[in-house]
Short mmCIF file of C-alpha atoms in Angstrom, two decimals:
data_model
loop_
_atom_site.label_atom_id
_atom_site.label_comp_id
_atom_site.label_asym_id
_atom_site.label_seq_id
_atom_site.Cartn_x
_atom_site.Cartn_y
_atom_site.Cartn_z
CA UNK Q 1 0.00 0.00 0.00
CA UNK Q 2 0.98 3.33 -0.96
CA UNK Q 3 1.71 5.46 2.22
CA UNK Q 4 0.35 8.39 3.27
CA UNK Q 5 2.89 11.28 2.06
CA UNK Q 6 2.44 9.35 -1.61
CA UNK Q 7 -0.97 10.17 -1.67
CA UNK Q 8 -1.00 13.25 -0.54
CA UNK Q 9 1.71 13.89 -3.58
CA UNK Q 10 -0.71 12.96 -6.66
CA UNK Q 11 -2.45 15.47 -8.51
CA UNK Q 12 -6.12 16.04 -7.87
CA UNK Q 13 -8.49 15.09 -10.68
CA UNK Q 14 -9.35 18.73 -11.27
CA UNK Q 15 -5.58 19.73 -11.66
CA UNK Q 16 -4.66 16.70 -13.79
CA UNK Q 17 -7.53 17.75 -16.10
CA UNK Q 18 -6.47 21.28 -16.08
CA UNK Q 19 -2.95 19.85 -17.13
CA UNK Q 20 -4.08 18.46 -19.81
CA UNK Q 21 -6.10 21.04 -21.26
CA UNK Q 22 -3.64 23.73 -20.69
CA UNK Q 23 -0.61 20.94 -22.55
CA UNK Q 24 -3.92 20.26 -25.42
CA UNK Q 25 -4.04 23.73 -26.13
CA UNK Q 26 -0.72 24.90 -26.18
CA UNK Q 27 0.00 22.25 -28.59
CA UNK Q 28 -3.14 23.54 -30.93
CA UNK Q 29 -1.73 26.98 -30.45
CA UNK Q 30 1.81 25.99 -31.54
CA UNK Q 31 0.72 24.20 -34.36
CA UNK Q 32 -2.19 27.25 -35.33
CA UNK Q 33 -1.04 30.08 -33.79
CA UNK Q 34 -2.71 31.80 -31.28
CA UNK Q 35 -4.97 34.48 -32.67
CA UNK Q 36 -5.98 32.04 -35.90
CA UNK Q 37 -6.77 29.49 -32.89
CA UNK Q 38 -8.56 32.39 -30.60
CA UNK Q 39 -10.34 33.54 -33.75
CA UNK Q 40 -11.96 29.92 -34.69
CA UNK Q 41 -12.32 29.49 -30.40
CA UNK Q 42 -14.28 32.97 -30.93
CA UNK Q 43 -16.62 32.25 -33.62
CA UNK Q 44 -17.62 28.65 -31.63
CA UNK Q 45 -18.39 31.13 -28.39
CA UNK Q 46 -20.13 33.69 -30.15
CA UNK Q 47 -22.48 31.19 -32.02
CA UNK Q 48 -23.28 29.37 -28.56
CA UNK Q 49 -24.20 32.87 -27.19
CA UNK Q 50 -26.24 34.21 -30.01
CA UNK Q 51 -28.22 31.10 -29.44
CA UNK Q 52 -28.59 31.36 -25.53
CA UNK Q 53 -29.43 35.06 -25.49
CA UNK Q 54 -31.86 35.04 -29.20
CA UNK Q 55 -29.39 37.27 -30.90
CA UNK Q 56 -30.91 39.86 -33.73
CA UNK Q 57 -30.18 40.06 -37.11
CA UNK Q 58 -31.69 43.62 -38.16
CA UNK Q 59 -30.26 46.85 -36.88
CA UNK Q 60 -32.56 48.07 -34.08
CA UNK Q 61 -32.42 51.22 -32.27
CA UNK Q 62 -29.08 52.70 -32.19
CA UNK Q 63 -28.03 50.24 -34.65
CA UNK Q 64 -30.69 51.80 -37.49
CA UNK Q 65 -28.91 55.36 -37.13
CA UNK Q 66 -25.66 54.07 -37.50
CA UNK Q 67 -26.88 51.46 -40.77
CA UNK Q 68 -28.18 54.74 -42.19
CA UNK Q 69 -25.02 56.72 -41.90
CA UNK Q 70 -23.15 53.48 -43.57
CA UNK Q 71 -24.67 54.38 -46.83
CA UNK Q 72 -23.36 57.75 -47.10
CA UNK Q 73 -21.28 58.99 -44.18
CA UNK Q 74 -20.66 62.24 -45.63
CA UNK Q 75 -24.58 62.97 -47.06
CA UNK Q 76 -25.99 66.57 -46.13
CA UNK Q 77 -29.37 65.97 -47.00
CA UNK Q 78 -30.11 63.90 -44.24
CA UNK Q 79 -29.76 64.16 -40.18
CA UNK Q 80 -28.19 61.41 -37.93
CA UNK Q 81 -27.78 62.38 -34.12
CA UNK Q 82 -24.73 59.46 -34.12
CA UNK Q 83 -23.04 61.65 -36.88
CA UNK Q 84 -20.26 61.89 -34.69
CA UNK Q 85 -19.29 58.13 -34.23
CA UNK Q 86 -18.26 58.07 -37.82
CA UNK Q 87 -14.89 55.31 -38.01
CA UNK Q 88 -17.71 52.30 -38.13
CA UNK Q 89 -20.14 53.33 -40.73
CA UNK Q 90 -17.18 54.59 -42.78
CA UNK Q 91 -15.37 51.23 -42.40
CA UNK Q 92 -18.83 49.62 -43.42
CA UNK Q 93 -19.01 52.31 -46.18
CA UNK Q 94 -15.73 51.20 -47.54
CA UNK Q 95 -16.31 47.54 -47.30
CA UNK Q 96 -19.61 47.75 -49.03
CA UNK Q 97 -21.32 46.64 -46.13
CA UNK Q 98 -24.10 49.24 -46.24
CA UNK Q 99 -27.64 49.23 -44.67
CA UNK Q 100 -29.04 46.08 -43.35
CA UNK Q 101 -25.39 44.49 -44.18
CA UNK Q 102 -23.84 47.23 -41.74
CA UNK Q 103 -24.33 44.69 -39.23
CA UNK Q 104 -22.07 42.22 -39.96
CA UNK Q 105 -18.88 45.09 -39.12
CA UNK Q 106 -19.54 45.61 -34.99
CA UNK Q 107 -19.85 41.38 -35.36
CA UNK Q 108 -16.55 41.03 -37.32
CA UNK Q 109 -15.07 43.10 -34.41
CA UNK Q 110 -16.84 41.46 -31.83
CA UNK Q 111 -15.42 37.88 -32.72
CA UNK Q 112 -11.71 39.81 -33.11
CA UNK Q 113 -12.48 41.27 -29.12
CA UNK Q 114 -13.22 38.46 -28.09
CA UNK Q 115 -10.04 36.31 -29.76
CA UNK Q 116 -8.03 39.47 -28.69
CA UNK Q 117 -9.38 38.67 -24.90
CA UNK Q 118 -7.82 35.12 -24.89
CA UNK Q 119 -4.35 36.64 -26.64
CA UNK Q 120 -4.30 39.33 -24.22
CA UNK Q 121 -4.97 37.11 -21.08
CA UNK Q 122 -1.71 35.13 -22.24
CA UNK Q 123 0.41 37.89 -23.02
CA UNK Q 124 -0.08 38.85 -19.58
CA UNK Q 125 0.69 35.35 -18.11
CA UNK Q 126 -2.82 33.53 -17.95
CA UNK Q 127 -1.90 29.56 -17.98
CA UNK Q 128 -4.22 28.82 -21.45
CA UNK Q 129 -7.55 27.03 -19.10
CA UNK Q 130 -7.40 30.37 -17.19
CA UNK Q 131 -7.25 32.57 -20.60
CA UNK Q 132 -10.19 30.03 -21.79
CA UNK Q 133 -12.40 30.66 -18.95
CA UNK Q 134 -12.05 34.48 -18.69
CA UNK Q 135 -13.19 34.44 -22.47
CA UNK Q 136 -15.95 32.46 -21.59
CA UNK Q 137 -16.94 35.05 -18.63
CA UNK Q 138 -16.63 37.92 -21.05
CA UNK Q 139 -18.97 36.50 -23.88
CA UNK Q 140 -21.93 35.44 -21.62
CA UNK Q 141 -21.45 39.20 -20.16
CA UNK Q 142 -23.49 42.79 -21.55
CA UNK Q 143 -19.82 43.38 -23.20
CA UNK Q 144 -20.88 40.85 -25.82
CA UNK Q 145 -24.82 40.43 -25.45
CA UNK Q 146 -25.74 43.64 -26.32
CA UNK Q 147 -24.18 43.34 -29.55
CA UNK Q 148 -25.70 40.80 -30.03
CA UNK Q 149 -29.54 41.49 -29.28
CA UNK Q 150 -29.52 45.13 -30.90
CA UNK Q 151 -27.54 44.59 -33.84
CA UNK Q 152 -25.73 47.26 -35.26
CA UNK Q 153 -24.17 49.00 -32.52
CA UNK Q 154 -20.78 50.09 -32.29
CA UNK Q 155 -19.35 50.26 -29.06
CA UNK Q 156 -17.80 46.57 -29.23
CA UNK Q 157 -15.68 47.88 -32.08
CA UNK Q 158 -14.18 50.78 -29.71
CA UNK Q 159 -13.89 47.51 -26.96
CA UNK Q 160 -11.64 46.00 -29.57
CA UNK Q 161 -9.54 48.96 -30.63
CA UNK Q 162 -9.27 49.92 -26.68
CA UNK Q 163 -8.16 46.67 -25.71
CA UNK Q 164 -5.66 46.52 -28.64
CA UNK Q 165 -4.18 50.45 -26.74
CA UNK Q 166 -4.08 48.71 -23.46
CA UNK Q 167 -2.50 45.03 -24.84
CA UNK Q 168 0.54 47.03 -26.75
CA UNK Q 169 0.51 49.78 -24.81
CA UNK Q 170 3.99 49.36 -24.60
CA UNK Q 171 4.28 50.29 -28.48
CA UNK Q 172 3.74 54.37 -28.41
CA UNK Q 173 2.88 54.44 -31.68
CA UNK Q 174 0.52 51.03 -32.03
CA UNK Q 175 -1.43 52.05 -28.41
CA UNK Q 176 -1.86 55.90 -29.17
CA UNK Q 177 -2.99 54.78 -32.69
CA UNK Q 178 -5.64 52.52 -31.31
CA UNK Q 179 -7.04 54.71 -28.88
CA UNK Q 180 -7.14 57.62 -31.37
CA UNK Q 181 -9.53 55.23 -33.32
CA UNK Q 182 -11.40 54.04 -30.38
CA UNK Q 183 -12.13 57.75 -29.72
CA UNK Q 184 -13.15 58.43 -33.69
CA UNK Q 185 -15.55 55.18 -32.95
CA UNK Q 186 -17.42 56.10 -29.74
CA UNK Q 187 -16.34 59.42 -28.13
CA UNK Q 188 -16.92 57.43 -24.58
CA UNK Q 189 -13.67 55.88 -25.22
CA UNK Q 190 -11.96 59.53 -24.32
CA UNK Q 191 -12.89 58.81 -20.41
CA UNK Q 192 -10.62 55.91 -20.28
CA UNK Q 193 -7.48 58.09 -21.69
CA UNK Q 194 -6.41 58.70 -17.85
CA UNK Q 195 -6.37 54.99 -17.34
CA UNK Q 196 -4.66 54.78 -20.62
CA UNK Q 197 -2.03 56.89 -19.59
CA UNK Q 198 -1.45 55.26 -16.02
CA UNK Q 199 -0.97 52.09 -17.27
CA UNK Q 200 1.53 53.19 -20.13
CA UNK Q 201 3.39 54.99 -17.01
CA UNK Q 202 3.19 51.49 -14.89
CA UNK Q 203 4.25 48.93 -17.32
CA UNK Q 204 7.34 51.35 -18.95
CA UNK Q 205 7.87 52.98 -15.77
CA UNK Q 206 8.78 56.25 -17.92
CA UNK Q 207 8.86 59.61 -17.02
CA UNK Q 208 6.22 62.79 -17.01
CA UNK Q 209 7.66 63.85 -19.88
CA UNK Q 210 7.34 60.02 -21.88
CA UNK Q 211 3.86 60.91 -20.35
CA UNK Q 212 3.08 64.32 -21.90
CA UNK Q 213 4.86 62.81 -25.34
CA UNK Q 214 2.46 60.31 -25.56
CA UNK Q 215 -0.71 62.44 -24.40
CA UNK Q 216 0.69 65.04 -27.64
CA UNK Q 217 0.56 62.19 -30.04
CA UNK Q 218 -2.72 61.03 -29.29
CA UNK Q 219 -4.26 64.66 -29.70
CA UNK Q 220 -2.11 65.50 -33.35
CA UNK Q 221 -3.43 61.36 -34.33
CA UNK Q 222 -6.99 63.10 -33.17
CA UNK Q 223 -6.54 66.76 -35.20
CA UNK Q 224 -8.48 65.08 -38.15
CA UNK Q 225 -11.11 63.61 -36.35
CA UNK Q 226 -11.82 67.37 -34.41
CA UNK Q 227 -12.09 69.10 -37.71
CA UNK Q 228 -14.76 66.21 -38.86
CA UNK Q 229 -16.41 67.11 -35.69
CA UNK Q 230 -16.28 70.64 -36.45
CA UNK Q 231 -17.53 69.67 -40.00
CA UNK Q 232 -20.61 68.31 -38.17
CA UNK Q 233 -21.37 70.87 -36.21
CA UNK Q 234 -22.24 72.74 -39.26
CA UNK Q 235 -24.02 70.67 -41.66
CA UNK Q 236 -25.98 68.52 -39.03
CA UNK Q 237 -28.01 70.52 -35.82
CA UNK Q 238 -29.33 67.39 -35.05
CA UNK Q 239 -26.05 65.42 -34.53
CA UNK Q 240 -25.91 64.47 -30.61
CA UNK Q 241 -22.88 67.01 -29.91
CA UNK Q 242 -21.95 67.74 -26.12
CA UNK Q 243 -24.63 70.93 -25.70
CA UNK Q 244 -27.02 67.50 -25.50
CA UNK Q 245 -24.90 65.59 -23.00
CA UNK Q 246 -24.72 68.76 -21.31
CA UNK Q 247 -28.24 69.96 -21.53
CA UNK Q 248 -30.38 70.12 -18.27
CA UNK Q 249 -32.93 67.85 -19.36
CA UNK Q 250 -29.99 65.40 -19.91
CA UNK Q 251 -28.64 65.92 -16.47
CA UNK Q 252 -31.59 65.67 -14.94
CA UNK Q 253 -32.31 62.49 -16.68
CA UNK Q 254 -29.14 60.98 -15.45
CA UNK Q 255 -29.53 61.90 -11.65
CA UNK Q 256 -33.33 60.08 -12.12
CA UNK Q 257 -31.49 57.23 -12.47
CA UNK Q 258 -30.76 56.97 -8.42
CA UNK Q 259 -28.30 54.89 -6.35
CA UNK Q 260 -30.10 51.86 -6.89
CA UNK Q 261 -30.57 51.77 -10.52
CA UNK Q 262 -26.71 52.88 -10.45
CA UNK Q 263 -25.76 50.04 -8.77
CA UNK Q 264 -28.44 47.40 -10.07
CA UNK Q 265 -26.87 48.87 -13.29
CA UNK Q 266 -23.44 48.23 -12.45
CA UNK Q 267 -24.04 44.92 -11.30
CA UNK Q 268 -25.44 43.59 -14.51
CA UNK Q 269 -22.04 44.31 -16.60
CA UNK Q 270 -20.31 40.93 -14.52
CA UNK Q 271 -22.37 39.93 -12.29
CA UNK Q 272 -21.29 37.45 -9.59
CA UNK Q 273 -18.21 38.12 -11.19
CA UNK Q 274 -17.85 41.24 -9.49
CA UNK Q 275 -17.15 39.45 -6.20
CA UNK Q 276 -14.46 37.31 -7.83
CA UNK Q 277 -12.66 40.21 -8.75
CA UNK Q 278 -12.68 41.79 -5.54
CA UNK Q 279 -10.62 39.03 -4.43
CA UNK Q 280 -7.06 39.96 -5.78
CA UNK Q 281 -7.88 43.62 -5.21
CA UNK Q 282 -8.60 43.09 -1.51
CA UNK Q 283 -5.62 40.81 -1.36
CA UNK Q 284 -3.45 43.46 -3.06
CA UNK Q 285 -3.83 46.15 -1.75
CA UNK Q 286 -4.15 49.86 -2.25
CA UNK Q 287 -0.27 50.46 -2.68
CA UNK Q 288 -0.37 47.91 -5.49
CA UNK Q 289 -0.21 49.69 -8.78
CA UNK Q 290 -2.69 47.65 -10.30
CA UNK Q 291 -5.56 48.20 -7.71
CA UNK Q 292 -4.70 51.93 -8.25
CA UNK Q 293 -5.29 51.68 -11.80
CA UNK Q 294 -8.26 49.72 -11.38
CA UNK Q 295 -10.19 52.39 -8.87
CA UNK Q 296 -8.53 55.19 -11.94
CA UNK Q 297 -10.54 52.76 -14.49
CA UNK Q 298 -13.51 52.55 -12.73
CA UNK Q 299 -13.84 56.16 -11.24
CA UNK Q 300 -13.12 57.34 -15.25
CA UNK Q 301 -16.36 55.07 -16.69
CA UNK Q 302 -18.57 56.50 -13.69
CA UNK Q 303 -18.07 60.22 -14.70
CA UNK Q 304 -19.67 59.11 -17.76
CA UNK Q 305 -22.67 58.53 -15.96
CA UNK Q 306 -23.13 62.29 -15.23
CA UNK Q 307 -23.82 62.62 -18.52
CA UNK Q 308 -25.58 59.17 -20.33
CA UNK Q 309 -28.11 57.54 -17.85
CA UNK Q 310 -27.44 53.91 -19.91
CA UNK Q 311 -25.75 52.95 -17.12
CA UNK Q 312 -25.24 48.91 -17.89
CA UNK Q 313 -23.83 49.90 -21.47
CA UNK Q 314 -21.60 52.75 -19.91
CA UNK Q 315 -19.96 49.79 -17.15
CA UNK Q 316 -19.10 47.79 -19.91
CA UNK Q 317 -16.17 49.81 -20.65
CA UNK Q 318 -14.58 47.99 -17.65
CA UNK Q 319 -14.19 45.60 -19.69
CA UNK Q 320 -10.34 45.49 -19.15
CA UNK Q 321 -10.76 44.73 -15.00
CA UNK Q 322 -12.10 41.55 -16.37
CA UNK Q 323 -9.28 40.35 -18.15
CA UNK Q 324 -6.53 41.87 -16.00
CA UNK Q 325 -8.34 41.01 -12.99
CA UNK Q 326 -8.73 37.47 -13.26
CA UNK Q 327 -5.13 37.14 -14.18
CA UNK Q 328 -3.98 38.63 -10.86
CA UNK Q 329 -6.39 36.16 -9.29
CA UNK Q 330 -4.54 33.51 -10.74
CA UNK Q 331 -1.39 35.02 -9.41
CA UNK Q 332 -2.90 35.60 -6.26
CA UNK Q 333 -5.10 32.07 -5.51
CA UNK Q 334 -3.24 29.82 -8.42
CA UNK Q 335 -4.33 28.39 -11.30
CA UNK Q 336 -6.85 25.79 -10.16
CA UNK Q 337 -8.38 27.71 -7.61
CA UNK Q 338 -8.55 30.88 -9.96
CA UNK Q 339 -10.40 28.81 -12.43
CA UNK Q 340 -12.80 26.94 -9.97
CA UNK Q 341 -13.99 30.50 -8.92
CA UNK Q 342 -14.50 31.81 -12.12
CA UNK Q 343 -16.36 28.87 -13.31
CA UNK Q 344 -18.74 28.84 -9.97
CA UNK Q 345 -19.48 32.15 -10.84
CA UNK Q 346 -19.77 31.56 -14.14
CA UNK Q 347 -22.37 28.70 -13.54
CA UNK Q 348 -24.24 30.78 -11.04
CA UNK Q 349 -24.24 33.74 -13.21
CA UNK Q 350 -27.18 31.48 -15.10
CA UNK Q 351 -29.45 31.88 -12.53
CA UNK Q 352 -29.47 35.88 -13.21
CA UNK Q 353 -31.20 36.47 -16.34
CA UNK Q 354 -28.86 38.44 -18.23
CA UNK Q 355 -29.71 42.12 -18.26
CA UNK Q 356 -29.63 45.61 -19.15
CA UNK Q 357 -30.13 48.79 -16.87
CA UNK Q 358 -31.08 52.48 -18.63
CA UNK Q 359 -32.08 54.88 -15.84
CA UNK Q 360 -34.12 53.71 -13.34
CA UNK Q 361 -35.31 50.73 -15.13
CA UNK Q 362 -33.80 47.15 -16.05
CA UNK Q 363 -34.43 45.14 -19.27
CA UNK Q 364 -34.08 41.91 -19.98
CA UNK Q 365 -31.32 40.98 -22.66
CA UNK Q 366 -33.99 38.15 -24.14
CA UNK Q 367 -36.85 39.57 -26.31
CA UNK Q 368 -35.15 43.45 -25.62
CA UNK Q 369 -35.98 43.94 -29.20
CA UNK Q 370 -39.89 43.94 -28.79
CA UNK Q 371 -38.93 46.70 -26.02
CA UNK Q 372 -36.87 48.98 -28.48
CA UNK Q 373 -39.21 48.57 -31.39
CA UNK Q 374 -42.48 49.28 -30.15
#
């Protein structure tokens, strides 16, 4: 008989399994490559969750004002309030995906955020079961669902290009680039530049002045985007400009919206998720540099809600404490323990319709459409 110590030795049946699907898929992404293999892991996950969650397939909402501006992003004759958010309709434009067809461009970028969330987990150390599960948390999340239930809007294209700052943000020129375009996609991506910034300053540990250099690029990369803006202004009264977001009825809208909508609102980005993440934060600490730029990250997406009362949609650009969060809980707890948490919640998170806050009132993510169309 084996003694005591021996046993005590031999892997549990969860960590041989997790062996083996970490040594399974770093042999598929050796052989593949990792973003072909994210890509075709992607397009599985995002077919699964179109299913679960009754995905659309004709703009709604939003997603009809942004179609429209995909024929012609440069017309006159006709208003668009979303005028502003011109880099999707124009890449739509270009690729002769126009109208109805528009679609199918946030949904090309959605399956690229989502492979980019598995590539960027592993570039910052995730074993490849850890990277797996964190995309699986981020595609049954709002980040994903609403894109898929209101086709046609373009914030998960500014996710991707934000993500891509953040994942080479060591590049000057590749990060300020993408974030330049994030901005030209959804002018909510300008709140995260102080985040942006920080963790530029934490990863190269530069100077104030590496700082300002950077800050100076991304405004002359934006210089052509301001004079379309300014180009707006003057052909389009009805473009959504930020004498709107500004406007008293707006405000007032947005403080209707009251703690608990805030916070229901909040919630419904993660989920149970939310208390997973807490754990490396608490565990960290306030002196570590991450939890600082975390608090940066989240403080800079809840000044938006001064001034857009869609609170769920507006969380969702916190998109990055998911990925970088559950990597420092595998730092923090391990691998196996890291993943048993994230699946629980995962699991659990089932048992919470998925939804969607706007003011003081929450939607359901299933059958939203017969909401936004009536």
């Amino acid at each position: 008989m084996p003694s005591g110590d021996h046993l005590n030795e031999q892997p549990s049946l969860i960590t041989t399994l997790l062996d083996r699907t970490d040594a399974l898929l770093e042999r598929w992404y050796a052989r593949v490559g990792l973003w072909p293999s994210s890509l075709i892991i992607a397009i599985a996950l995002v077919l699964v969750a179109f299913i679960y969650v009754d995905g659309g397939t004709v703009p709604v909402s939003h997603g009809e004002s942004y179609a429209a501006l995909s024929r012609d992003p440069f017309a006159q004759s006709v208003s668009n309030p979303f005028r502003f958010r011109i880099l999707a309709p124009l890449i739509g434009w270009v690729l002769h995906l126009r109208g109805p067809l528009f679609i199918l461009v946030p949904w090309f970028f959605l399956v690229g955020f989502v492979a980019m969330v598995n590539v960027w987990s592993r570039r910052e150390g995730a074993w490849p079961s850890l990277a797996l599960v964190i995309m699986l948390a981020m595609i049954f999340s709002p980040v994903i669902m609403h894109s898929l239930v209101a086709p046609g809007y373009i914030e998960v294209v500014s996710y991707f290009l934000l993500g891509m700052a953040l994942m080479n943000v060591r590049s000057m020129l590749v990060s300020c680039a993408c974030m330049a375009l994030a901005v030209m996609t959804h002018e909510s991506a300008i709140f995260l530049t102080p985040a942006w910034l920080l963790a530029a300053m934490s990863i190269s540990g530069k100077s104030r002045r590496w700082w300002a250099k950077r800050l100076l690029l991304l405004a002359g990369m934006l210089l052509p985007y301001l004079a379309y803006r300014f180009w707006v202004v003057q052909v389009d009264e009805e473009a959504l400009s930020a004498a709107y977001y500004f406007s008293y009825a707006n405000l007032r809208s947005c403080v209707a919206s009251g703690p608990l909508g805030t916070v229901v609102g909040i919630f419904a980005v993660f989920r149970l998720h939310w208390l997973v993440l807490a754990i490396p934060f608490f565990m960290l600490g306030l002196r570590n540099g991450n939890v600082r730029w975390a608090l940066l990250l989240v403080a800079s997406v809840g000044l938006t809600l001064v001034i857009a009362f869609d609170t769920t949609r507006m969380f969702c650009w916190t998109f990055p404490l998911l990925v970088l969060g559950s990597v420092e809980l595998g730092k923090c707890v391990g691998r196996k323990m890291a993943v048993a948490l994230l699946m629980v919640a995962w699991i659990l998170n089932f048992l919470i319709p998925p939804y969607t806050t706007t003011g003081a009132e929450s939607y359901r993510l299933k059958g939203i459409r017969n909401y936004v169309t009536q």
